[in-house]
Coordinates of C-alpha atoms and ligand atoms in Angstrom, one line a residue:
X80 CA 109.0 180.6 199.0
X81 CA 106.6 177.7 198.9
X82 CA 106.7 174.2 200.2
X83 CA 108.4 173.1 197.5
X84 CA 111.4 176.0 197.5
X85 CA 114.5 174.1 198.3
X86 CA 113.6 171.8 195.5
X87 CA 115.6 172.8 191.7
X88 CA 113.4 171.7 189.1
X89 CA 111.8 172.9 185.8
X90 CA 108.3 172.1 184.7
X91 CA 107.3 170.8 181.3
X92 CA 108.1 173.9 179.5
X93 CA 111.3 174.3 180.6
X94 CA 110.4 177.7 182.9
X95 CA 109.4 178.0 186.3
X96 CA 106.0 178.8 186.6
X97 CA 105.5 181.5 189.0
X98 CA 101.8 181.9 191.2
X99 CA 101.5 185.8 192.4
X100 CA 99.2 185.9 194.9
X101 CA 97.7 189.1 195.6
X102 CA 94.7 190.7 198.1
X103 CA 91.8 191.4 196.2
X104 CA 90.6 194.5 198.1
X105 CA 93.9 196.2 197.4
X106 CA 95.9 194.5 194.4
X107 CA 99.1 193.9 196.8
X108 CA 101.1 191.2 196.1
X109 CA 101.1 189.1 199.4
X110 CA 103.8 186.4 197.9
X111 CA 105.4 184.2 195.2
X112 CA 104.6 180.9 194.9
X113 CA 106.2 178.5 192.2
X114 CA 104.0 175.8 190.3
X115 CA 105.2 172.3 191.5
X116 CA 106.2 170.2 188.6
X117 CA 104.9 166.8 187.3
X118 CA 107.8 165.0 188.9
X119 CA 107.5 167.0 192.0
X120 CA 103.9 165.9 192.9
X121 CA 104.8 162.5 192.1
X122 CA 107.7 162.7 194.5
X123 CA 105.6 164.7 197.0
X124 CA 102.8 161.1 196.8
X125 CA 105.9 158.7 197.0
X126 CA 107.3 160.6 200.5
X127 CA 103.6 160.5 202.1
X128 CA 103.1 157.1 201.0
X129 CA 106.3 156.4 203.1
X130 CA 104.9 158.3 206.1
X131 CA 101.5 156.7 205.8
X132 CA 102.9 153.2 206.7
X133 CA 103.8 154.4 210.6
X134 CA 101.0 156.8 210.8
X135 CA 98.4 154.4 209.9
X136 CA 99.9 151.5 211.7
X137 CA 99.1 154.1 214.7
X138 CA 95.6 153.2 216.8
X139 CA 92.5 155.7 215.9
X140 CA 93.1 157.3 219.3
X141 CA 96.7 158.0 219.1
X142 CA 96.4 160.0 216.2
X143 CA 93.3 161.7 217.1
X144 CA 95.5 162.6 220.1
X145 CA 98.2 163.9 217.5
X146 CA 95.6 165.6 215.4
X147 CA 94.5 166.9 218.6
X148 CA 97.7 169.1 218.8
X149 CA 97.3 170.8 215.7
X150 CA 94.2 171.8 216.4
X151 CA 95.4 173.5 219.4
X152 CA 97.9 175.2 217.2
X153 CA 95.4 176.2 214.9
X154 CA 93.5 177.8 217.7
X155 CA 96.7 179.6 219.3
X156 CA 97.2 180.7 215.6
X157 CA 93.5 182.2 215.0
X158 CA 94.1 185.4 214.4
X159 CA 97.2 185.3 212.3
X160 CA 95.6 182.7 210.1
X161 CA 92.1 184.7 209.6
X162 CA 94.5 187.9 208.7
X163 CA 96.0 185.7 205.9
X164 CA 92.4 184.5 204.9
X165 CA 91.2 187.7 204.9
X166 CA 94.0 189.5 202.8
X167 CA 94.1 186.5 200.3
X168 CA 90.4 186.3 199.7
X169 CA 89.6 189.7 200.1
X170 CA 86.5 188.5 202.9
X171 CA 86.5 190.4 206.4
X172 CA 88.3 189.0 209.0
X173 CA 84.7 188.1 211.1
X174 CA 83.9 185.6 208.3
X175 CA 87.6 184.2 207.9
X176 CA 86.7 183.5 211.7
X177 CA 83.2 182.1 211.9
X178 CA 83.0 180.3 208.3
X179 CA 86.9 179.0 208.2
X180 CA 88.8 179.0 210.9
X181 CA 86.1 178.4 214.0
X182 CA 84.2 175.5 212.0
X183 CA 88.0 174.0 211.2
X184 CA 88.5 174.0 215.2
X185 CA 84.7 172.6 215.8
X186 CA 85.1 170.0 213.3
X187 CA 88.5 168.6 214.7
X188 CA 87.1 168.2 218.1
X189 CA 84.2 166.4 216.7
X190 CA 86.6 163.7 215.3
X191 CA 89.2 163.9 217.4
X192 CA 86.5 163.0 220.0
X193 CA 84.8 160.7 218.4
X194 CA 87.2 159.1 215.5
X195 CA 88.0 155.9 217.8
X196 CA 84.2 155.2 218.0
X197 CA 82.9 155.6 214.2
X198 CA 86.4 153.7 213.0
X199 CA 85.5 150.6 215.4
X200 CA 84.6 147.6 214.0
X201 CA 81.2 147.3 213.0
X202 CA 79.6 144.0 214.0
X203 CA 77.4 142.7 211.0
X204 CA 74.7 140.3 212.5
X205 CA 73.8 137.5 210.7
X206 CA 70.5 136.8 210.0
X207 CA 70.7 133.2 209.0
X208 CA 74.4 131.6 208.8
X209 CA 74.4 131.9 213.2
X210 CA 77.5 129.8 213.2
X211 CA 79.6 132.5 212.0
X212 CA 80.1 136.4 212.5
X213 CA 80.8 139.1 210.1
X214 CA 82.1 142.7 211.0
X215 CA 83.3 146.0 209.0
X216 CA 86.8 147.0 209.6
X217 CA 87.7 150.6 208.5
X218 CA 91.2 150.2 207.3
X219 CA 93.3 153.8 205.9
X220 CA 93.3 154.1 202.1
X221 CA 96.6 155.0 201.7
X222 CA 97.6 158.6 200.2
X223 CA 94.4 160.9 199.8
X224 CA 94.4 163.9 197.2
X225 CA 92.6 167.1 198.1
X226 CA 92.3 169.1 195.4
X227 CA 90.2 172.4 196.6
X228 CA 88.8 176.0 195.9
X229 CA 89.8 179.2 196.5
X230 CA 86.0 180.3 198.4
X231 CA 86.5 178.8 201.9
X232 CA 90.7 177.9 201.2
X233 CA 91.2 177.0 204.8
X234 CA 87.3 176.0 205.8
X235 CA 86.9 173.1 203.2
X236 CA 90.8 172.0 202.4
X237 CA 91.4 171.7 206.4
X238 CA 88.3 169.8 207.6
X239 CA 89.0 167.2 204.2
X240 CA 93.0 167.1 205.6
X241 CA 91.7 166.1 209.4
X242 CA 89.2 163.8 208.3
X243 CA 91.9 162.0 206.3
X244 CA 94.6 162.3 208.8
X245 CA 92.3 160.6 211.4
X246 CA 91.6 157.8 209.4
X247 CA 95.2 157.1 208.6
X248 CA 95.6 158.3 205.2
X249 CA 98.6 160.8 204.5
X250 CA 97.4 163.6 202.7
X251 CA 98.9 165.7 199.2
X252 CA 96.7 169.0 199.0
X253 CA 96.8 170.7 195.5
X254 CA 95.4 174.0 196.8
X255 CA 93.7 176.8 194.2
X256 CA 96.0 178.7 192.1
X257 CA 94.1 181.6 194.0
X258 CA 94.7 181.2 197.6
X259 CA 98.0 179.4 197.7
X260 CA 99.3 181.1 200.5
X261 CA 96.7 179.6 203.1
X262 CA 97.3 175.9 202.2
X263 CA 100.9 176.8 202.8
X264 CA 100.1 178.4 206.3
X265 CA 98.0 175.7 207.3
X266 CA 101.5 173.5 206.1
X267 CA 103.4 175.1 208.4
X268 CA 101.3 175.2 211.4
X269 CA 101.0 171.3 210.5
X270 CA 104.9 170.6 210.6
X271 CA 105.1 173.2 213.8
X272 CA 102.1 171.2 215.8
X273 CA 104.8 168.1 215.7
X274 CA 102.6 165.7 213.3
X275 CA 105.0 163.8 210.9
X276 CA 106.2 166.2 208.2
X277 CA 106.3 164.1 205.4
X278 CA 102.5 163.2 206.1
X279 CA 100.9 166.3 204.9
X280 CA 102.4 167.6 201.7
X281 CA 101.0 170.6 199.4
X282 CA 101.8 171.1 195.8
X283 CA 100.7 174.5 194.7
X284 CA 99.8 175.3 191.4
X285 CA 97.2 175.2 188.4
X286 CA 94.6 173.1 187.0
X287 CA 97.5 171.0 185.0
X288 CA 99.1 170.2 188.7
X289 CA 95.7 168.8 189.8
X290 CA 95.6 166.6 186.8
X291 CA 98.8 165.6 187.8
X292 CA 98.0 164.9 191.2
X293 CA 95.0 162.4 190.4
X294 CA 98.3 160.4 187.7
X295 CA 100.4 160.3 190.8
X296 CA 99.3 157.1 192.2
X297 CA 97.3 158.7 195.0
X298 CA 94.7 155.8 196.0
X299 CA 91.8 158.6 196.9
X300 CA 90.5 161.9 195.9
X301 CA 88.5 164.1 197.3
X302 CA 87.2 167.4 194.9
X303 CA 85.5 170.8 195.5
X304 CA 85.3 172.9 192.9
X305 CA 82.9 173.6 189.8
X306 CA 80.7 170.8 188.2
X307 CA 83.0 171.2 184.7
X308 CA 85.7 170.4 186.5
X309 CA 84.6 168.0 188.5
X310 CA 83.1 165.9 185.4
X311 CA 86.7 166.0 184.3
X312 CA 88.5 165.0 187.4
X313 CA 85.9 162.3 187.5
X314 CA 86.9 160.8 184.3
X315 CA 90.7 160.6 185.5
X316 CA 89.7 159.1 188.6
X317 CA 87.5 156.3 186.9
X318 CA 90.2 155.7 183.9
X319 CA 92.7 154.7 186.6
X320 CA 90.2 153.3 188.7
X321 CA 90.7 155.9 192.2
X322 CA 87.8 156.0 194.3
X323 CA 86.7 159.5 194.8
X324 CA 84.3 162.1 196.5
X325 CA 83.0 165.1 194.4
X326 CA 81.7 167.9 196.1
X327 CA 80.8 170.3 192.9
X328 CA 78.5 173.5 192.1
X329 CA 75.2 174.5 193.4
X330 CA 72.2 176.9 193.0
X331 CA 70.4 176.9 195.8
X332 CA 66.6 177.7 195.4
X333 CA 64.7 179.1 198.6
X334 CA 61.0 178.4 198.5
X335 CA 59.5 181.2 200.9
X336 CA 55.8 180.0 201.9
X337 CA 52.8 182.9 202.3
X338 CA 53.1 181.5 206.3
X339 CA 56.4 182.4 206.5
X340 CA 57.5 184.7 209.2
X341 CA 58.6 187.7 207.0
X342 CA 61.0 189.4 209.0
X343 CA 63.2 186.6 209.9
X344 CA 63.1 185.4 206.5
X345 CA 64.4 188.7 204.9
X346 CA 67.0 188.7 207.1
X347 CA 68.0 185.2 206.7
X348 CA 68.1 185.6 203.0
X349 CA 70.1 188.2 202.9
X350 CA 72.9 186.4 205.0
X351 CA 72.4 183.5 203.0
X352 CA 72.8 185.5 199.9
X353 CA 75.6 188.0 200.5
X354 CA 78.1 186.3 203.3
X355 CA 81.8 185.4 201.7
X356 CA 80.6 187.5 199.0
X357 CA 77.8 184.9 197.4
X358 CA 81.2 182.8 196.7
X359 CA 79.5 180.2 198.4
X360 CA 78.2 176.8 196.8
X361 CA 75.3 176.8 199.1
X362 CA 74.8 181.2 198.6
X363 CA 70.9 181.5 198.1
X364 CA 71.2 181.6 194.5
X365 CA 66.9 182.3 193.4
X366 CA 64.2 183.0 195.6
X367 CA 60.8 181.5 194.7
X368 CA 58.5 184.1 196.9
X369 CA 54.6 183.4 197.4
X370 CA 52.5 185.9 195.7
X371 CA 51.0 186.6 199.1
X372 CA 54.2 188.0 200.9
X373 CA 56.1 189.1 197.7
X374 CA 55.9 192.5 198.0
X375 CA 56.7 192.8 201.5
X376 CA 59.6 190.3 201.5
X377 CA 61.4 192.2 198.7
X378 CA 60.5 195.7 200.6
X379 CA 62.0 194.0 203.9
X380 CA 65.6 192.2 201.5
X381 CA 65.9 195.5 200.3
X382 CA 66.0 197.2 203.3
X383 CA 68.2 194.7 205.4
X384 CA 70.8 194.8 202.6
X385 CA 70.8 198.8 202.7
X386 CA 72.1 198.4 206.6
X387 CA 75.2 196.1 205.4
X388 CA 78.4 198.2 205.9
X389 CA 81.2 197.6 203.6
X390 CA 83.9 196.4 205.3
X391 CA 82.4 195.3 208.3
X392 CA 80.1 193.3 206.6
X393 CA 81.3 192.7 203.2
X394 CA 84.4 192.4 202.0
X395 CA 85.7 191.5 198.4
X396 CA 84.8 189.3 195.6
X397 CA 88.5 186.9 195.4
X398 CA 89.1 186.8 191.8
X399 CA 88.3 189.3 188.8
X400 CA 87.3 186.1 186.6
X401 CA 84.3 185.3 189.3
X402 CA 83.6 189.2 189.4
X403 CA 83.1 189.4 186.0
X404 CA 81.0 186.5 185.3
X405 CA 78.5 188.5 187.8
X406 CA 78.3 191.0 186.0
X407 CA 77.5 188.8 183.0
X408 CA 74.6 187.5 184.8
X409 CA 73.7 190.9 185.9
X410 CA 73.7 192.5 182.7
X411 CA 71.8 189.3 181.0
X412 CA 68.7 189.4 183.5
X413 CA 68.4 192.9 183.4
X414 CA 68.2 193.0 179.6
X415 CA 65.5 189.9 179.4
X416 CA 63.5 192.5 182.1
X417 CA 64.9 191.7 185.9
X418 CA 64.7 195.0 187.9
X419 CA 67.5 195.5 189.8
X420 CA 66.3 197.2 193.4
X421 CA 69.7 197.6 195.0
X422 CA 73.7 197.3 193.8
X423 CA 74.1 196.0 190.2
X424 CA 77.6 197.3 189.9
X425 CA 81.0 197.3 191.7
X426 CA 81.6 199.5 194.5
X427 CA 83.9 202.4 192.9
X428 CA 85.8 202.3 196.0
X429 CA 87.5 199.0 196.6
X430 CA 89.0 196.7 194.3
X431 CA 87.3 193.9 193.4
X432 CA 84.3 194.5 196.1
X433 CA 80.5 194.4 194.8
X434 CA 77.6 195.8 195.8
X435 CA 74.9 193.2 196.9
X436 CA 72.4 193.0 194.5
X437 CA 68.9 192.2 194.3
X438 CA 66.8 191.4 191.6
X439 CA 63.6 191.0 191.5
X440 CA 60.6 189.9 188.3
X441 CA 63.1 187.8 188.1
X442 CA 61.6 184.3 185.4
X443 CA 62.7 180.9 186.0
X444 CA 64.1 180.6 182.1
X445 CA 66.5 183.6 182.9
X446 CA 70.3 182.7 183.3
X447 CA 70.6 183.9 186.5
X448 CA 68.1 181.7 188.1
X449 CA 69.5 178.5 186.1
X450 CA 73.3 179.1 186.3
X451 CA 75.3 179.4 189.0
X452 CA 76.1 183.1 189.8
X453 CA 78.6 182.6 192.6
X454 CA 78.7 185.8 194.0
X455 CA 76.6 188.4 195.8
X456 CA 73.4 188.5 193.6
X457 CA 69.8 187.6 194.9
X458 CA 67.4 187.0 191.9
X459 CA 63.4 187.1 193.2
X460 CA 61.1 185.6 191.3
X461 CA 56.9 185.4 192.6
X462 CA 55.3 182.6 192.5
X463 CA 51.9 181.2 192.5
X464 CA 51.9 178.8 195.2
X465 CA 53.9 176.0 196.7
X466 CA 53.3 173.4 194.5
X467 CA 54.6 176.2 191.6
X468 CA 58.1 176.6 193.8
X469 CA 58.5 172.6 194.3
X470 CA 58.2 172.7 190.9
X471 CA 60.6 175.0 189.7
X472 CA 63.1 174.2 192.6
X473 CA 63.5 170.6 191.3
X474 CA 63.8 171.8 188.1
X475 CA 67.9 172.2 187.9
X476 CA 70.4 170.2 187.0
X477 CA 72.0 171.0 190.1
X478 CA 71.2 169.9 194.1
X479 CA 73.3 171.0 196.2
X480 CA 71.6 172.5 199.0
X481 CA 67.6 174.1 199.3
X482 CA 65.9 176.2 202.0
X483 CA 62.1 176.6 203.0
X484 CA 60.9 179.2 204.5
X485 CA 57.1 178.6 206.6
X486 CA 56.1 179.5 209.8
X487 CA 54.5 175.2 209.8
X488 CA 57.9 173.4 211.0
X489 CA 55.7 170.1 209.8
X490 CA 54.6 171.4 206.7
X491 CA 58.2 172.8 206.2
X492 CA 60.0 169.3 206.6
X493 CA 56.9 168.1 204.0
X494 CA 58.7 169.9 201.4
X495 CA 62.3 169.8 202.3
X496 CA 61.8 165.7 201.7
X497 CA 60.6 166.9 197.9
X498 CA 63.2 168.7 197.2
X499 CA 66.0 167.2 195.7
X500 CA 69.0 168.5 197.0
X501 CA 71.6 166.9 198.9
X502 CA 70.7 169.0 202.0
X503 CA 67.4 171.1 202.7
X504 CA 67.3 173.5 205.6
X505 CA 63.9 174.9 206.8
X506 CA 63.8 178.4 208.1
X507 CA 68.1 178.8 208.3
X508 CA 70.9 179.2 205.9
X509 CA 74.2 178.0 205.0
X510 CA 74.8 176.4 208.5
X511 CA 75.3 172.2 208.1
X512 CA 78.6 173.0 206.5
X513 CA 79.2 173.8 209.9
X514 CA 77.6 170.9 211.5
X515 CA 80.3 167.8 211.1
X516 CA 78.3 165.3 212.0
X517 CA 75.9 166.0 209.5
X518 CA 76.7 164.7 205.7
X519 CA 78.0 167.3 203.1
X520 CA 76.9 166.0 199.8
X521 CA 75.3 166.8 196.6
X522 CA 72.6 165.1 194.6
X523 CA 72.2 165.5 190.5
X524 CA 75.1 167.1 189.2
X525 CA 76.5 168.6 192.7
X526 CA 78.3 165.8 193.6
X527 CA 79.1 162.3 194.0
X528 CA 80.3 160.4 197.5
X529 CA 80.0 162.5 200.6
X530 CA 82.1 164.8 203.2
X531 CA 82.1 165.4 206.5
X532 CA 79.8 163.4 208.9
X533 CA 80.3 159.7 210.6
X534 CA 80.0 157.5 207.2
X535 CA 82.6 160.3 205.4
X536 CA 85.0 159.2 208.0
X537 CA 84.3 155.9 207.0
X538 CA 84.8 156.6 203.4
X539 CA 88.2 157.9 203.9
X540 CA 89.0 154.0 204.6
X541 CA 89.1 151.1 202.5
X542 CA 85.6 149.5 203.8
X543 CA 86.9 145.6 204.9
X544 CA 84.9 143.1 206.0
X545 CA 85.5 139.7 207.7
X546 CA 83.8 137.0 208.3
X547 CA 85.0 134.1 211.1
X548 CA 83.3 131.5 212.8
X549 CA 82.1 131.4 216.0
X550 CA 81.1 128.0 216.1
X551 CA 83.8 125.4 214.4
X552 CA 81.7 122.4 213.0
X553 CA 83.4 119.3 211.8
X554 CA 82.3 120.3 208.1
X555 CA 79.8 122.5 206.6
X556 CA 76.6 120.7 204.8
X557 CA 77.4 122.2 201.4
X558 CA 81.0 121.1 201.3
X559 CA 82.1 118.5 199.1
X560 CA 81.2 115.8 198.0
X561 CA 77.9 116.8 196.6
X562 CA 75.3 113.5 196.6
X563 CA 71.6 113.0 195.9
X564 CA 71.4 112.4 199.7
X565 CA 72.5 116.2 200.1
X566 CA 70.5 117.5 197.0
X567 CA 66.9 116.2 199.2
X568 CA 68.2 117.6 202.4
X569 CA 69.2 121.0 200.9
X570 CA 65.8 121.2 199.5
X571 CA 63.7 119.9 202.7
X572 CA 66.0 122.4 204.7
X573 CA 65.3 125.1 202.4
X574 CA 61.5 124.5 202.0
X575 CA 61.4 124.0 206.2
X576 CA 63.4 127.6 206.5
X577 CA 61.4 129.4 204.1
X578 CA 57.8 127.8 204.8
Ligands
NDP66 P1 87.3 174.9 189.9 O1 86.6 173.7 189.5 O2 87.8 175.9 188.9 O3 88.7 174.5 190.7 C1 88.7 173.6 191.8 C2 90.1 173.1 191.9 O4 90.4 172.2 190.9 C3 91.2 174.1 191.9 O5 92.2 173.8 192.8 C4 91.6 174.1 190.5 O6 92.9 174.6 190.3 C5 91.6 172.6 190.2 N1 91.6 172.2 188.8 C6 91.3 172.9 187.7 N2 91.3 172.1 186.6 C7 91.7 170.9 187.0 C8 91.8 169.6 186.4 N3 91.7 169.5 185.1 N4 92.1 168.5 187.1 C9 92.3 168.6 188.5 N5 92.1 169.8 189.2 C10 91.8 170.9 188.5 O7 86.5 175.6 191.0 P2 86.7 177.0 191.8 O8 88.0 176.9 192.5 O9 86.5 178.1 190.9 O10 85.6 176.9 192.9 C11 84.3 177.4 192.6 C12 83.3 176.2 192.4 O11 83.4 175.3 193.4 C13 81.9 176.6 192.3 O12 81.2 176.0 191.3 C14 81.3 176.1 193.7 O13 80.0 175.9 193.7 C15 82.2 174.9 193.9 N6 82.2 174.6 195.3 C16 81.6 173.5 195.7 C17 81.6 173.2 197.1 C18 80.9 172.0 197.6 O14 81.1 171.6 198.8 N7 80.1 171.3 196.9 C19 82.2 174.1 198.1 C20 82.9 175.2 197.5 C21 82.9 175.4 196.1 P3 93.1 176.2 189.9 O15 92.2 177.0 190.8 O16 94.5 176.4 190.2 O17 92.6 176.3 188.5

């Protein structure tokens, strides 16, 4: 099976390279996929390039109106897709709807809506040459690589293809070796919503076929996955010179204030900490908790996460490699003196599924409040006072995302703007992913470039500007032939315009 199936060809070895992809809650073997080759992804770049030329030659609106049509499929298709989500990432079926496949529906109306409006010309004005205008022209790139994660497979790989398709790009997706299945689905619902088959192609396979992919003559690419990798896929990009958008790892701090409303906040943390599992680059990764409402916030977390029901509210960690690097963290903080107040192991019962875990006396130097954890782990530390949490917030080499927590919404946006993180939300979690028009984008090492809102629509295209004249004069003053005469009136004008 596989996009690639009908084509016979070997990989660099010599063998076929095989991808098993299985459900994580139950070790079944959901399919075969095989590794696309070298050649193959350079093949798969040459046939979008050739469907890019009619599809981007289309107006904005006529291919939001195609676009359009796959989103209806994609709606029709809900359920089947969020059973494949679910099976292949081992998260319940609720998140697979609200996190992937509902946000994927949201953010395609958004453009489809409103692409023909942010891809219109920009008039420039002119503050001094009046004689001539200026305007921005959003022209399509060409062939855009999406190399993505296995975390939200359908959620961040889908809203990346639409953006692109929109703004007239054709697409190669290089899915994770983890969740190939669901870039293959979304494939076929593609080629069954009547967009141009060629236009969307996916190459499944390892990290060596997203290296590929980036040698392949694509002219864009856009990344989400760890900051390691990204640093590498940013040094291919910049060898060969390919523009590119790098959305990478974070470790979200939440700064709760002594004014904070206690209840909400536990309850808000706890989502934030413990939906898809913590596999979440924005997942409340360390809590910095005022002295004043320590106590009772931990009491209030612990309690909250003692009414999740596995299963219905949990599911399973995706990949044994993620589960055990949990653990890791676990064990470390726990040895250098974290207490952990509930969970701390896997749950005997299923798979890979883990028990939320919180940990509280928790100190800024520990591993798990400096590295990322990426899973369902919610170190506590207390802390002295705001100023002490700003502090220790900003002080990470990643910014991805931050929260506040304060019952003053003024104070609250006070220190979101001191935080350095791409995005800050006061008194909420996770939820701009799900907000399109609003940029996703990291600061530090989280990221360079920026998806999702009106300018990464805009940065999907080649940025063009021209410049024309509205009024025709005979010949400009600064054309040739130069002459004292000119020099003295070039200098009176000059001295005259800025008296
Ligand atoms: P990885 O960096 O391991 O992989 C991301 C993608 O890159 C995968 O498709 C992977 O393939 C591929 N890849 C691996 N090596 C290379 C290479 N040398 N060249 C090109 N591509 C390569 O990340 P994960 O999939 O493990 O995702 C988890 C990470 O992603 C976390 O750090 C998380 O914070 C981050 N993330 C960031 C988001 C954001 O928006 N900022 C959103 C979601 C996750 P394969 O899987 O087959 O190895």
């Amino acid at each position: 099976m596989g996009a690639l199936a009908s084509v016979d060809a070997t990989n660099e070895s010599g063998k076929r390279d095989i991808i098993v992809s299985r459900n994580p809650a139950t070790s079944e073997v959901l399919g075969e996929v095989r590794e696309s080759t070298p050649a193959e992804i350079r093949d798969a770049v040459s046939r979008a390039r050739g469907a890019q030329a009619e599809w981007g030659a289309l107006s904005v609106k006529d291919r939001c109106t195609r676009v359009g049509r796959f989103r209806d499929l994609i709606v029709a298709r809900a359920e089947e897709l969020c059973a494949l989500i679910a099976a292949e990432t081992g998260k319940t079926r609720g998140e697979a709807l609200s996190m992937e496949v509902m946000i994927i529906a949201d953010l395609a109306t958004y453009f489809v809506k409103r692409g023909p409006r942010i891809l219109a010309p920009e008039p420039i004005s002119l503050h001094l040459l009046k004689n001539r205008g200026s305007y921005l022209h959003f022209a399509p790139r060409g062939v855009v690589g999406i190399i993505s994660p296995w975390n939200f497979p359908f959620g961040i790989a889908t809203g990346e293809i639409i953006m692109a398709l929109i703004a007239g790009n054709a697409v190669v997706q290089k899915p994770s070796e983890v969740t190939p299945l669901i870039a293959l689905k979304t494939k076929e619902l593609f080629d069954a919503s009547g967009m141009p088959t060629e236009l969307l192609q996916v190459v499944p396979g390892r990290g060596a076929a997203g290296a590929a992919l980036i040698d392949s003559g694509i002219d864009y690419c856009v990344f989400t996955g760890s900051t390691a990798t990204g640093r590498k896929v940013g040094a291919a990009c910049g060898e060969r010179l390919i523009p590119c958008a790098l959305e990478l790892g974070g470790k979200a701090p939440a700064i709760v204030c002594a004014d904070a409303d206690v209840d909400r906040t536990a309850k808000a943390l706890v989502w934030g900490a413990f939906a898809n599992q913590g596999q979440v680059c924005v997942s409340v990764e360390r809590v910095y908790a005022h002295q004043a409402v320590h106590d009772e916030l931990v009491q209030k977390i612990v309690a909250e996460v003692d009414k999740l029901r596995p299963g219905e509210d949990t599911g399973s960690m995706t990949w044994e490699r993620q589960t055990e690097i949990v653990e890791e963290r676990i064990d470390s903080a726990v040895k250098q003196g974290a207490k952990v107040r509930t969970g701390g192991k896997r749950r005997a019962d299923k798979g890979l599924a883990f028990a939320p875990t919180v940990l509280t006396d928790c100190r800024h130097e520990m591993d798990v409040m400096k590295k990322e954890i990426f899973g369902p782990v919610m170190p506590i530390m207390k802390v002295r006072d705001e100023e002490e949490a700003v502090k220790l917030a900003n002080d990470s080499t990643l910014g991805l995302m931050a929260y506040v927590f304060t019952g003053d919404k003024k104070k609250g946006q006070r220190l979101a703007e001191r935080i350095e993180s791409g995005t800050t939300m006061v008194n909420d979690c996770l939820l701009t992913f799900g907000a399109p028009e609003t940029p996703w984008a990291g600061v530090k090492q989280s990221g360079v470039g920026l998806t999702h809102s009106d300018r990464g629509l805009q940065d999907l295209c080649q940025t063009r500007h021209v410049n024309y004249d509205r009024i025709a004069l005979k010949k400009e003053l600064w054309w040739y032939p130069y002459s004292d005469k000119l020099y003295k009136q070039t200098l009176k004008m000059m001295r005259w315009i800025f008296r």
